[in-house]
Tab-separated table of C-alpha atoms in Angstrom:
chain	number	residue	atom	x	y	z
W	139	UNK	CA	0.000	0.000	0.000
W	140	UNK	CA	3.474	2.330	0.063
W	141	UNK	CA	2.371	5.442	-1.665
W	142	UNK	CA	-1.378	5.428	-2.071
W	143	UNK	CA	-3.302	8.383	-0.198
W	144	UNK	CA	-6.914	8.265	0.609
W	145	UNK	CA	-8.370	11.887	0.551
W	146	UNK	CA	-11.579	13.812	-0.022
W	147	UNK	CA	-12.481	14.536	-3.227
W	148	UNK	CA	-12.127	17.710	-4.669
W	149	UNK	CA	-13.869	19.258	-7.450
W	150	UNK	CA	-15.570	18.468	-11.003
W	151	UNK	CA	-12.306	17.752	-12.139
W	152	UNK	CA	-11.504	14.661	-9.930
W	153	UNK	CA	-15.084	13.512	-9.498
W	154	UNK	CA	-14.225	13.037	-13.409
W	155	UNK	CA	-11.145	10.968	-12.973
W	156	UNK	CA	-13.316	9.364	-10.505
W	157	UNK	CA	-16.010	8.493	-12.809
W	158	UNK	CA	-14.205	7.152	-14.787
W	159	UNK	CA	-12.835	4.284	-12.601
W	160	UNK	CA	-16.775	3.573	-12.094
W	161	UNK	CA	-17.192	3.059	-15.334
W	162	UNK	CA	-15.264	0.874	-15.778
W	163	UNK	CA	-16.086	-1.193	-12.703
W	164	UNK	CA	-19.835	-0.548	-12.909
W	165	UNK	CA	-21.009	-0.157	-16.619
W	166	UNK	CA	-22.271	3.010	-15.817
W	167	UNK	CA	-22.014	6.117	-14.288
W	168	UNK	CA	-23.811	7.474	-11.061
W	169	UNK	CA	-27.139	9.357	-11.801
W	170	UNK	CA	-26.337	12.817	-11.513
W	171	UNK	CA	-23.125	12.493	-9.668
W	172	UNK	CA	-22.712	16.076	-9.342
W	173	UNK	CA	-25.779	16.230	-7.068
W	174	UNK	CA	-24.395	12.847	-5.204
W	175	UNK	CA	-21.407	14.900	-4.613
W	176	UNK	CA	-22.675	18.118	-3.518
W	177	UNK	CA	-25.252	16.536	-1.165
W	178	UNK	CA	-22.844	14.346	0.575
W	179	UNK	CA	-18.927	13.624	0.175
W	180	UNK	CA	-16.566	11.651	-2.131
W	181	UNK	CA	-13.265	10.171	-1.516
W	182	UNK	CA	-10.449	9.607	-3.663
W	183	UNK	CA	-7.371	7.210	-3.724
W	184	UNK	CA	-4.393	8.878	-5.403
W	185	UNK	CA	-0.670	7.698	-5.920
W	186	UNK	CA	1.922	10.115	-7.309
W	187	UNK	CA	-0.685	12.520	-8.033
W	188	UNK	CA	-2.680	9.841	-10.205
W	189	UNK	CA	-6.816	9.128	-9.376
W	190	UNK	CA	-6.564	5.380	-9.040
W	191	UNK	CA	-10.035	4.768	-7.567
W	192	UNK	CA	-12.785	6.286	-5.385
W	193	UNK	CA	-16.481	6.430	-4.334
W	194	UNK	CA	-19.400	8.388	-2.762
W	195	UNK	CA	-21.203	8.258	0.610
W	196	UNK	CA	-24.184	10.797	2.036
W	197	UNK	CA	-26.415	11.015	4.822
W	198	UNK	CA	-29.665	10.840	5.436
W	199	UNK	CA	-31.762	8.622	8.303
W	200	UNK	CA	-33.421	5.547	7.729
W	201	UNK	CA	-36.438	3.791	10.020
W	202	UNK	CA	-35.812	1.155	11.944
W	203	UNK	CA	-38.651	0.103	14.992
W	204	UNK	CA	-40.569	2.690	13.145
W	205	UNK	CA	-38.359	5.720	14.484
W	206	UNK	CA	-35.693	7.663	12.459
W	207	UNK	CA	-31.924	6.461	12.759
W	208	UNK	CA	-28.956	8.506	11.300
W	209	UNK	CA	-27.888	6.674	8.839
W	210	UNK	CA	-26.150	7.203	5.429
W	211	UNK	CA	-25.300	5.273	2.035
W	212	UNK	CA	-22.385	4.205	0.425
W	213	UNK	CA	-21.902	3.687	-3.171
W	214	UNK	CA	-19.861	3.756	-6.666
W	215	UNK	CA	-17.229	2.502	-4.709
W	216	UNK	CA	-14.300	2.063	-7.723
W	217	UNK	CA	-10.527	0.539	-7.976
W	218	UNK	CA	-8.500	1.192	-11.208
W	219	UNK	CA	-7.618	-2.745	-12.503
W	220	UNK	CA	-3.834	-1.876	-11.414
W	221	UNK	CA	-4.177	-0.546	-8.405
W	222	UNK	CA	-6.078	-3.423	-7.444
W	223	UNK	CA	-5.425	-6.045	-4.480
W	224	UNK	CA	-3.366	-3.533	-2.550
W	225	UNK	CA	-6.597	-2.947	-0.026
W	226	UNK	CA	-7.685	0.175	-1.535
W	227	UNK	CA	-11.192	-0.750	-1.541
W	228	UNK	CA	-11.296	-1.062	2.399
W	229	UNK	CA	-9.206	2.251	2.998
W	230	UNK	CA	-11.531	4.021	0.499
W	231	UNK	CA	-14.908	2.621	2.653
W	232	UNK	CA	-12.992	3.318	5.820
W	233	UNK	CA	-12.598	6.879	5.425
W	234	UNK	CA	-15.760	7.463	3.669
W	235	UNK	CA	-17.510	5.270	6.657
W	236	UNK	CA	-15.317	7.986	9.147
W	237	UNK	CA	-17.289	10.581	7.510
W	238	UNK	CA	-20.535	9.591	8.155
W	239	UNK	CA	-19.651	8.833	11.113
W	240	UNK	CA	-17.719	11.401	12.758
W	241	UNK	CA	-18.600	14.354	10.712
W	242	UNK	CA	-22.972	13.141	9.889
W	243	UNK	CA	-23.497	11.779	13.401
W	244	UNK	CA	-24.400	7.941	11.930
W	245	UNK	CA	-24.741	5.256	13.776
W	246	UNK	CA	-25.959	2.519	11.003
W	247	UNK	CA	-25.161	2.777	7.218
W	248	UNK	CA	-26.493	0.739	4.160
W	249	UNK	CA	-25.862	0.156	0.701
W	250	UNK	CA	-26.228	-1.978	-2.022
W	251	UNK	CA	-23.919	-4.627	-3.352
W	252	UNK	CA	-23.670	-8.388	-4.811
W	253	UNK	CA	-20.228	-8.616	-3.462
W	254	UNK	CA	-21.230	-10.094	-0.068
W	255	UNK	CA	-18.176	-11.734	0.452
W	256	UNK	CA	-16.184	-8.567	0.658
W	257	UNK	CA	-18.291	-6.724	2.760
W	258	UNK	CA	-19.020	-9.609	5.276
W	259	UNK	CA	-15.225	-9.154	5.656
W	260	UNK	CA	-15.315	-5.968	6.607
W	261	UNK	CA	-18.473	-6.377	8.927
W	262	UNK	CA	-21.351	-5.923	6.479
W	263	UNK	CA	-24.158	-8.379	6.439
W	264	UNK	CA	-27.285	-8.664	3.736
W	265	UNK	CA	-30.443	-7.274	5.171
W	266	UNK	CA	-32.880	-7.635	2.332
W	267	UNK	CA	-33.212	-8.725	-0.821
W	268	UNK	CA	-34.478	-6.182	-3.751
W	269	UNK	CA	-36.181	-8.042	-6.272
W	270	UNK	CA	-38.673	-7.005	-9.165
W	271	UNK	CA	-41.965	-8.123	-9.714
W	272	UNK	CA	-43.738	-8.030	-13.272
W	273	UNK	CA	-47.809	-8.593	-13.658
W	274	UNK	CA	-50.264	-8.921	-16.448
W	275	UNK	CA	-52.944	-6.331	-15.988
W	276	UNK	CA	-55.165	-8.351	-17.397
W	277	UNK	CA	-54.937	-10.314	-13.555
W	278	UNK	CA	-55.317	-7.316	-11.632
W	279	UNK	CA	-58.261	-7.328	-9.873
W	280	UNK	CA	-61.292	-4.671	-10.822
W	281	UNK	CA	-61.173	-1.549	-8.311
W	282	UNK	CA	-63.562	0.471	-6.543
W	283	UNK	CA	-64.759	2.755	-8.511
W	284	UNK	CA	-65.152	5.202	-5.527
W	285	UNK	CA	-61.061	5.781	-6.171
W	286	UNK	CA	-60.649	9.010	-7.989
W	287	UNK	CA	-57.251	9.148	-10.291
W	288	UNK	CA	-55.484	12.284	-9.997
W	289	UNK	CA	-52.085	14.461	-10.455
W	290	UNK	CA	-51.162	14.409	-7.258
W	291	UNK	CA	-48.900	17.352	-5.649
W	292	UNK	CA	-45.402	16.579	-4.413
W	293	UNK	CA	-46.185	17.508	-1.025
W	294	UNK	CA	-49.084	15.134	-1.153
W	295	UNK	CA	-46.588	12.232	-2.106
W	296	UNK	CA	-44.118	13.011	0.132
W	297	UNK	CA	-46.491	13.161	3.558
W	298	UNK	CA	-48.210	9.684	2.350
W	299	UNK	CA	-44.268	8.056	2.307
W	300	UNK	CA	-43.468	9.786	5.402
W	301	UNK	CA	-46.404	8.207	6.909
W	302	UNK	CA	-45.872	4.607	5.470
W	303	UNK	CA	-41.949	4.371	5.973
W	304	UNK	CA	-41.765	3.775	9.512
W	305	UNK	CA	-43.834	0.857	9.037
W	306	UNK	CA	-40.551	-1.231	7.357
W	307	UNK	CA	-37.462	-1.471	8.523
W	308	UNK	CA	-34.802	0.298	6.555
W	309	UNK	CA	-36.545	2.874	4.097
W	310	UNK	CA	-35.163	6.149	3.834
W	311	UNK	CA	-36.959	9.225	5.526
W	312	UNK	CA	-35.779	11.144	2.541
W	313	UNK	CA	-33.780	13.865	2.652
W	314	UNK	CA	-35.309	17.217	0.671
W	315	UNK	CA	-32.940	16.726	-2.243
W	316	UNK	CA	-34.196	13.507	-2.241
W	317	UNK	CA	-37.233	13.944	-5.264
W	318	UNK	CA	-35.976	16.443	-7.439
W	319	UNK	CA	-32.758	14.246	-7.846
W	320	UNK	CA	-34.744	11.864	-8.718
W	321	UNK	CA	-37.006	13.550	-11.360
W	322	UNK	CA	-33.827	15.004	-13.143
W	323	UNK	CA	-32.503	11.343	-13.263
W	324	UNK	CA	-35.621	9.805	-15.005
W	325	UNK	CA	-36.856	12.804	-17.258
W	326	UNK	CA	-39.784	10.750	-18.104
W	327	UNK	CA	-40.761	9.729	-15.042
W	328	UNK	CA	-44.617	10.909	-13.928
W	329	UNK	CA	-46.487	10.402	-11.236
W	330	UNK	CA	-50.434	9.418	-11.056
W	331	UNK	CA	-52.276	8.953	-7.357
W	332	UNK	CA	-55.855	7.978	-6.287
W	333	UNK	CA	-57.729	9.904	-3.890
W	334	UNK	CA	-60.673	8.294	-1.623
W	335	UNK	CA	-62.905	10.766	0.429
W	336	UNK	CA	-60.567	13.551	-0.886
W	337	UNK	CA	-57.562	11.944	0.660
W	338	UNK	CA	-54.594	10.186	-1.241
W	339	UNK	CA	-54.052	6.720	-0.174
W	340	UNK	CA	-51.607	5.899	-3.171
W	341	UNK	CA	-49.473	7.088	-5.912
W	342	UNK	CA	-46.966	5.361	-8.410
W	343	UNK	CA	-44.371	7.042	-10.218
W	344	UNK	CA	-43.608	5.663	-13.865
W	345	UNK	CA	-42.122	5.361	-17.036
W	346	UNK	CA	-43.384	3.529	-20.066
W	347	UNK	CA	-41.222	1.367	-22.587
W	348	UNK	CA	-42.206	-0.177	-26.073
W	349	UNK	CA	-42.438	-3.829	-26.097
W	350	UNK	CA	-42.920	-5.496	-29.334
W	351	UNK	CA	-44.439	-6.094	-31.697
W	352	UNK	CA	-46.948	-3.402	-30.225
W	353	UNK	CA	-47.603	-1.652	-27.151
W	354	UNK	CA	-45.721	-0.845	-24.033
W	355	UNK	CA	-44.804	-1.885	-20.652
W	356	UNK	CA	-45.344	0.698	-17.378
W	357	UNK	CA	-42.580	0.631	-15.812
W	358	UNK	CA	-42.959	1.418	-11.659
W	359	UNK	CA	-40.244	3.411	-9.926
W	360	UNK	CA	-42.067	4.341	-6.426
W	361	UNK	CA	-45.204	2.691	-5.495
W	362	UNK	CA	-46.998	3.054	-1.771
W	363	UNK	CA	-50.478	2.426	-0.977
W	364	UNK	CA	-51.515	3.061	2.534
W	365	UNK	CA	-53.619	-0.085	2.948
W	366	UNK	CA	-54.285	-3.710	0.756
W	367	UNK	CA	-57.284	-2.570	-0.306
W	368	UNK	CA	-56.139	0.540	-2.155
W	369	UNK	CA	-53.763	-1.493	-4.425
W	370	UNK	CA	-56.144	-2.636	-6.720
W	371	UNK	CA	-57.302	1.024	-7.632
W	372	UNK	CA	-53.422	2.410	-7.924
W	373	UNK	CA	-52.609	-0.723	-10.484
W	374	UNK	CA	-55.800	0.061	-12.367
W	375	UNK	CA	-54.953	3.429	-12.591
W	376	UNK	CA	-51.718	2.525	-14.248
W	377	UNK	CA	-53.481	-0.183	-16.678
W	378	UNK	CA	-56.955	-0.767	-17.776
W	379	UNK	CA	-57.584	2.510	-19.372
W	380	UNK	CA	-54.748	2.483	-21.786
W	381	UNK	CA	-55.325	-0.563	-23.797
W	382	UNK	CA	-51.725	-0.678	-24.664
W	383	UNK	CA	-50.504	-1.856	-21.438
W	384	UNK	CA	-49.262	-4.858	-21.783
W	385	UNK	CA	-47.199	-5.324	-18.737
W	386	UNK	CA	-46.523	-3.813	-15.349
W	387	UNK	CA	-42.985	-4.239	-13.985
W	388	UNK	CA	-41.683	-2.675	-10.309
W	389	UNK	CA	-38.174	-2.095	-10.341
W	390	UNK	CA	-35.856	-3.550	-8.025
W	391	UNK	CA	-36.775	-3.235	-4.509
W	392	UNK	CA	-40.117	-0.901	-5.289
W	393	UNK	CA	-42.325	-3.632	-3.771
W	394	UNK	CA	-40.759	-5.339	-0.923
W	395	UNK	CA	-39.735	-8.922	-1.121
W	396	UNK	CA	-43.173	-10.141	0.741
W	397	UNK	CA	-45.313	-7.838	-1.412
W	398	UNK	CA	-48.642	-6.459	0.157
W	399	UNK	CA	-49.877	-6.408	-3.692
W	400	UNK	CA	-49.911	-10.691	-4.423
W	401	UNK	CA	-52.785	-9.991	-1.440
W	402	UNK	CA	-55.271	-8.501	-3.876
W	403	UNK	CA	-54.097	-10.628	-6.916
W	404	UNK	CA	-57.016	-13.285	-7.161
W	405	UNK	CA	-54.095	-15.710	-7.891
W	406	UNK	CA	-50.436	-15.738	-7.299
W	407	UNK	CA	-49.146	-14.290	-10.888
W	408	UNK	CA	-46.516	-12.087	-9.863
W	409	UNK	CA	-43.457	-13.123	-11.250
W	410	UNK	CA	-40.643	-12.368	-9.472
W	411	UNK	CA	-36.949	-11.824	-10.705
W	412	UNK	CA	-34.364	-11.845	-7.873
W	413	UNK	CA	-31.533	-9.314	-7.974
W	414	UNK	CA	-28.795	-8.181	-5.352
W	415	UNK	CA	-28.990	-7.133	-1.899
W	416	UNK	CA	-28.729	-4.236	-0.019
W	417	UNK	CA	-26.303	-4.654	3.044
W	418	UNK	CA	-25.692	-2.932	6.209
W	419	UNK	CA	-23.213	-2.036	9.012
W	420	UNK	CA	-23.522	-0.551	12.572
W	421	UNK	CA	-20.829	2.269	12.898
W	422	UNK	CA	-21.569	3.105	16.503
W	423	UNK	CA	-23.749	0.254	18.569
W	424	UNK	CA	-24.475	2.298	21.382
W	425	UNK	CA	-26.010	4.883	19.392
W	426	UNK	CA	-27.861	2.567	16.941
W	427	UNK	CA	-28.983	0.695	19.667
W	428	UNK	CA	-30.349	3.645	21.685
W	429	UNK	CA	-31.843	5.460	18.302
W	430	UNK	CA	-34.166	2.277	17.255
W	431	UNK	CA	-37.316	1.459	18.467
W	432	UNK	CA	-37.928	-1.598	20.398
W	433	UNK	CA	-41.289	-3.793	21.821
W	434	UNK	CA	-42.376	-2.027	24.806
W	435	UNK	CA	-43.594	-5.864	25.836
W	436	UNK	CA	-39.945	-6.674	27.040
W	437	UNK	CA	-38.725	-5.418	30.292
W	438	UNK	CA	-35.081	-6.846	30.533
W	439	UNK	CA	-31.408	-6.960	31.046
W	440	UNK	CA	-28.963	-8.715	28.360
W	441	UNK	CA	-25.285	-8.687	28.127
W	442	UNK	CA	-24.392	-8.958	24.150
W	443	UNK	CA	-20.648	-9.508	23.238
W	444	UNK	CA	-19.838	-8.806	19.813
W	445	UNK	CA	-17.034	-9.907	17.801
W	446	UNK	CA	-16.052	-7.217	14.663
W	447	UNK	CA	-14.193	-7.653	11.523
W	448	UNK	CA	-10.900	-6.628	12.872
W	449	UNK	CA	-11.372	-9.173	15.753
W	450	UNK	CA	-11.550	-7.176	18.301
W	451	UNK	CA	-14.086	-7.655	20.731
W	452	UNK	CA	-16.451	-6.024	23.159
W	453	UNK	CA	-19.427	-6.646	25.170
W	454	UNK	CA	-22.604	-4.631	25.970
W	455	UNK	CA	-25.281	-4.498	28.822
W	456	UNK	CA	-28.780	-3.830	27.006
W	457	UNK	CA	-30.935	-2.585	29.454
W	458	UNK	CA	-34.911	-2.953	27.264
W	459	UNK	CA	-38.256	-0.508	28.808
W	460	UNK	CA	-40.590	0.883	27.698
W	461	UNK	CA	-39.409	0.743	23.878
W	462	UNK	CA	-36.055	2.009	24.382
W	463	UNK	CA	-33.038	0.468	25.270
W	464	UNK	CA	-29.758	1.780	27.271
W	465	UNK	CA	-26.682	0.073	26.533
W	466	UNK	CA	-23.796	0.420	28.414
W	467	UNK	CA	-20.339	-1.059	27.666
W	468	UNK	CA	-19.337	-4.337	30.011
W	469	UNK	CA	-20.988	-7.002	31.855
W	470	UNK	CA	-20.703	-10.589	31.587
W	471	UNK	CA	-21.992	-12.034	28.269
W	472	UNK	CA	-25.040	-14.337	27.956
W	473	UNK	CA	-24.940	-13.945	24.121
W	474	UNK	CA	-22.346	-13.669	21.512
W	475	UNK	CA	-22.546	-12.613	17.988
W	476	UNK	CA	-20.470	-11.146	15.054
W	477	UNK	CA	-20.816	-7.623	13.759
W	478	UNK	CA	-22.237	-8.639	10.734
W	479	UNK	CA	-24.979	-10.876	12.502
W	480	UNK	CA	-25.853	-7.881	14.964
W	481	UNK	CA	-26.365	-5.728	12.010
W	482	UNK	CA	-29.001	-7.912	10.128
W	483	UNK	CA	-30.854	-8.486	13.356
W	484	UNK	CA	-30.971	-4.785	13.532
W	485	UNK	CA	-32.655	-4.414	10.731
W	486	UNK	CA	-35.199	-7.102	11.345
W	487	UNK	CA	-33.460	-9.008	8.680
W	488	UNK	CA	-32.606	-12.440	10.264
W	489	UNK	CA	-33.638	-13.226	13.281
W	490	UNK	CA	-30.854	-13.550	16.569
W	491	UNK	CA	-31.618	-17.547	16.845
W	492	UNK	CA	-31.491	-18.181	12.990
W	493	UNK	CA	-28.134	-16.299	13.322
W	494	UNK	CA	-27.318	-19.397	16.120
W	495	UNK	CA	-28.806	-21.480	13.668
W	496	UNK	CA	-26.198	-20.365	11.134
W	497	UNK	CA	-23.126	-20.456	13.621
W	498	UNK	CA	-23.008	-16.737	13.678
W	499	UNK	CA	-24.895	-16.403	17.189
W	500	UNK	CA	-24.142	-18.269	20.329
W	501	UNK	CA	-26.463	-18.354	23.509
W	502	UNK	CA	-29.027	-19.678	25.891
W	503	UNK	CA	-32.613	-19.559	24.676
W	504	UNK	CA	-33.726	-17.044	27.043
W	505	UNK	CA	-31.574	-14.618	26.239
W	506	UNK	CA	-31.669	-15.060	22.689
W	507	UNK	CA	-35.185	-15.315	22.401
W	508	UNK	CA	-35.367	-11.497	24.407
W	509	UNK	CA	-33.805	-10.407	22.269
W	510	UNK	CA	-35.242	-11.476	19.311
W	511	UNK	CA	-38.890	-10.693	20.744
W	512	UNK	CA	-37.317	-6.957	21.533
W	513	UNK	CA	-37.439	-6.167	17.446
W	514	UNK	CA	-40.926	-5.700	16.744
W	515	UNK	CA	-41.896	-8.334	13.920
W	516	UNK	CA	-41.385	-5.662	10.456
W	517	UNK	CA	-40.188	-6.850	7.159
W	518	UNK	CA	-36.577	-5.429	6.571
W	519	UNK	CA	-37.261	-3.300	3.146
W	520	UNK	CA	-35.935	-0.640	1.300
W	521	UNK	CA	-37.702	0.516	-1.653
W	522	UNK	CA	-34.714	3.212	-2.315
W	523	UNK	CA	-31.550	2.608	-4.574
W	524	UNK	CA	-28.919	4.684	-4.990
């Protein structure tokens, strides 16, 4: 690693040299990496004044036990071929990790990535699954026609997510650069909603692409629905009146991987294609821990030892009430766990006795099972990708 420097990034003119790294690792470039930049904070690995790799990270808070965490998201993370195998990678997520957490105040991060190998290493662990789901609307079920279609506002979009979000664990209480970025990244993209009673209960934002040898698929960016029985009046609104349709498909990760939708489908038609997950990481564990929310059935003491990537270890007294938690640091384990473990049981992804079950949790089934009935049951989901 003699004479490689990890730095920020400064200016257009090495976000550039950055981007071009990317490229070549990705197939693509960032959306808007400008924006990605300005909102949050990009790192650079140089040697002898040469850009040899880099990446992106920016805050904003995510839900977890339906309150807001500080959080923040890694990506474009980017090694030149030969500069590769020296442990750049690491050094880059290190220092762009330091960031969010010394200078953003985060105590969790997330991001998404098929190399799970390489960030289990480093004390990532999968949380969830984004997959896409396509459906014939000819198997949508009719709506109620007391659903009125409209244009709805921006405003009125954002206070229905803010409403649903907490209900997951992991979406992003986005931040207020949040929509616009995302507009200017998908030029095409619109937005439809039903009202009921003057209220909207759901709104989908869309493209549409040609399939041959006629017609066109919808294609589904952001979806929520405030309740099962709306669904069937937001997919109608995307389908039945434009005989064109001949498809709807939902992005990766815009439903979640259990979706509420297959509820109103009078048969199972969904079909779902599987792509890569998105990953998380606990920066500080005291702070995570004391920023969640918890059941406010379990009264109880547990000491936790945990075991991070750098094999260092350190144990923690979880004192659970009234759907908090105070850790302190000490006390004399009655449960043991990796980093990567805790972090997926954080986010409600896998469960502390299936982490036994898989040999990365060790305990009595007391204490595992408090713990375990201390995350209120909510599917581990996040519908944003960056």
């Amino acid at each position: 690693m003699s004479g490689y420097e990890i730095r920020p990034m400064a200016g257009e003119d090495e976000l550039n040299a950055a981007l071009v790294h990317m490229r070549r690792s990705f197939g693509k470039s960032p959306y808007e990496p400008e924006t990605l930049l300005r909102e949050g904070h990009g790192k650079v690995a140089t040697k002898g004044g040469e850009i040899v790799g880099g990446g992106l990270v920016f805050a904003f808070d995510q839900y977890f036990g339906g309150r807001a965490v500080p959080s923040g998201g890694t990506a474009w993370l980017a090694v030149a071929p030969w500069a590769r195998g020296e442990r750049l990678g690491r050094r880059i997520m290190q220092s762009k990790l330091a960031w969010l957490k010394e200078e953003c105040g985060a105590a969790v991060t997330s991001g998404w990535s098929p190399a799970t190998g390489m960030y289990r290493s480093w004390g990532w662990e999968v949380g969830a699954i984004g997959s896409a789901f396509t459906v014939r609307p000819s198997e949508i079920p009719v709506a109620d026609r007391s659903f009125e279609p409209v244009l709805p506002t921006t405003q009125e979009c954002r206070a229905l997510h803010q409403r649903l979000a907490p209900r997951w664990d992991g979406p992003l209480r986005r931040p207020d650069w949040w929509d616009a970025w995302k507009q200017r990244c998908t030029p095409s993209l619109h937005t439809l909603g039903v009202r009921r009673e003057g209220e909207l209960v759901a709104f989908a934002s869309f493209t549409e692409e040609p399939v041959q040898p006629w017609g066109f698929r919808v294609v589904v960016h952001d979806f929520w629905a405030d309740h099962a029985e709306h669904i069937p009046g937001a997919l109608d609104m995307l389908s039945t009146r434009a005989l064109q349709v001949r498809e709807i498909e939902f992005r990766r990760s815009v439903l979640s991987r259990a979706p509420y939708a297959l509820w109103e489908l009078p048969q199972y038609t969904l079909v779902e294609q599987g792509r890569y997950p998105v990953i998380f990481k606990i920066l500080d564990v005291r702070r995570a821990l004391e920023a969640r929310g918890w059941s406010t059935a379990v009264e109880a003491s547990v000491c936790l030892e945990v075991k991070f990537a750098d094999d260092s270890v350190r144990a923690y007294t979880l004192d659970f009430s009234g759907g908090r938690v105070s850790v302190k640091t000490g006390g004399t384990p009655a449960v043991w766990c990796t980093e990567g473990s805790l972090a997926s049981w954080y986010a409600g992804a896998m469960s502390m006795r299936r982490g036994r079950d898989f040999g990365r949790a060790w305990g009595e089934d007391r204490e595992i099972d408090l713990l375990d009935a201390a995350i209120v049951p909510r599917e581990a989901w996040i519908p944003d990708t960056f």
